[in-house]
């Protein structure tokens, strides 16, 4: 079951944040609770435990199978689409409880960031925005063909320029593609940052939330 942090003020917005490979919803929940607006509920789901090809078949929390982190390598398309369906169901559940789609923000780190991007781009209603950290756009050759959301959905992509896990170049290539079909896109790089987050990035995320999530 996901980690849920209730809003401090009247609940009128929701942040769904997806963790990276091998982590759980607990890994990011406290941090997201610190940067959200008072009217925001935070939902941090935990990925199912599955064998991961990249890690010699060891079982760990993973949104989909990772075969390689090489640009252009084979991808678990079926797993990505199955995970996306689950994210869309989480969003729909919030909409059914009375939260408008444009009051729901999606975010994620690494594999979770990749899923957040894919899920937001293939969701027909406009979300408040997407925060994609240290990640890439999965099944990128299918875009903009698979695009279902309006091209005005705000996207904030962040990447450390010393990332040894998901190469900075990978983030840059995804950014270059996203810029061609999304109008409200920003790519921010962080000097000296490896495969993690830092105070500067979190401060930028806080500003992005405050700018794009309605307060009422």
CSV table of C-alpha atoms in Angstrom, one decimal, residues 15-20 32 43 45 63-64 79-81 83-88 90-91 104-125 127-138 143 147 149 153-158 178 182 185 205 208:
chain,number,residue,atom,x,y,z
A,15,UNK,CA,1.3,14.9,-5.6
A,16,UNK,CA,2.0,11.4,-6.7
A,17,UNK,CA,5.7,10.6,-6.5
A,18,UNK,CA,7.3,7.4,-7.8
A,19,UNK,CA,10.6,6.1,-6.3
A,20,UNK,CA,13.6,4.7,-8.1
A,32,UNK,CA,7.9,15.4,-0.7
A,43,UNK,CA,1.0,9.7,-2.4
A,45,UNK,CA,3.4,4.1,-3.9
A,63,UNK,CA,8.1,-0.5,-11.8
A,64,UNK,CA,9.1,-2.5,-14.8
A,79,UNK,CA,5.9,-3.7,-18.3
A,80,UNK,CA,6.1,0.0,-18.8
A,81,UNK,CA,2.5,0.1,-20.2
A,83,UNK,CA,2.9,0.2,-14.7
A,84,UNK,CA,1.4,3.2,-16.6
A,85,UNK,CA,-2.1,1.7,-16.3
A,86,UNK,CA,-1.5,1.5,-12.5
A,87,UNK,CA,-0.4,5.2,-12.3
A,88,UNK,CA,-3.4,6.2,-14.4
A,90,UNK,CA,-4.1,6.2,-9.0
A,91,UNK,CA,-4.8,9.5,-10.9
A,104,UNK,CA,-2.7,16.6,-9.6
A,105,UNK,CA,1.1,16.6,-10.0
A,106,UNK,CA,3.1,13.6,-11.0
A,107,UNK,CA,6.8,13.2,-10.1
A,108,UNK,CA,9.5,10.5,-9.9
A,109,UNK,CA,13.2,9.7,-9.5
A,110,UNK,CA,15.2,7.6,-11.9
A,111,UNK,CA,13.0,4.7,-13.1
A,112,UNK,CA,10.1,6.3,-11.2
A,113,UNK,CA,10.8,9.6,-13.1
A,114,UNK,CA,10.8,7.7,-16.4
A,115,UNK,CA,7.4,6.2,-15.5
A,116,UNK,CA,6.1,9.6,-14.4
A,117,UNK,CA,7.0,11.1,-17.8
A,118,UNK,CA,5.5,8.3,-19.8
A,119,UNK,CA,2.3,8.2,-17.6
A,120,UNK,CA,1.7,11.9,-17.8
A,121,UNK,CA,2.3,12.1,-21.6
A,122,UNK,CA,-0.1,9.2,-22.2
A,123,UNK,CA,-2.9,10.5,-19.9
A,124,UNK,CA,-5.6,12.3,-21.8
A,125,UNK,CA,-6.4,15.0,-19.2
A,127,UNK,CA,-2.2,17.3,-15.1
A,128,UNK,CA,-0.8,20.2,-13.0
A,129,UNK,CA,2.7,19.2,-14.1
A,130,UNK,CA,5.4,16.5,-14.0
A,131,UNK,CA,8.7,16.6,-12.1
A,132,UNK,CA,11.2,14.1,-13.7
A,133,UNK,CA,14.4,13.6,-11.8
A,134,UNK,CA,17.6,11.9,-13.0
A,135,UNK,CA,15.7,9.9,-15.7
A,136,UNK,CA,14.8,9.4,-19.3
A,137,UNK,CA,11.8,9.1,-21.6
A,138,UNK,CA,10.9,5.5,-22.1
A,143,UNK,CA,6.7,10.0,-29.3
A,147,UNK,CA,1.1,11.7,-26.9
A,149,UNK,CA,-2.0,15.0,-23.0
A,153,UNK,CA,1.3,20.3,-19.6
A,154,UNK,CA,4.3,21.8,-17.6
A,155,UNK,CA,7.3,19.4,-17.4
A,156,UNK,CA,10.3,20.0,-15.1
A,157,UNK,CA,13.2,17.7,-15.9
A,158,UNK,CA,16.3,17.7,-13.6
A,178,UNK,CA,10.5,16.5,-25.3
A,182,UNK,CA,5.9,20.0,-25.4
A,185,UNK,CA,9.2,22.3,-20.8
A,205,UNK,CA,10.9,21.6,-7.3
A,208,UNK,CA,7.6,24.4,-9.7
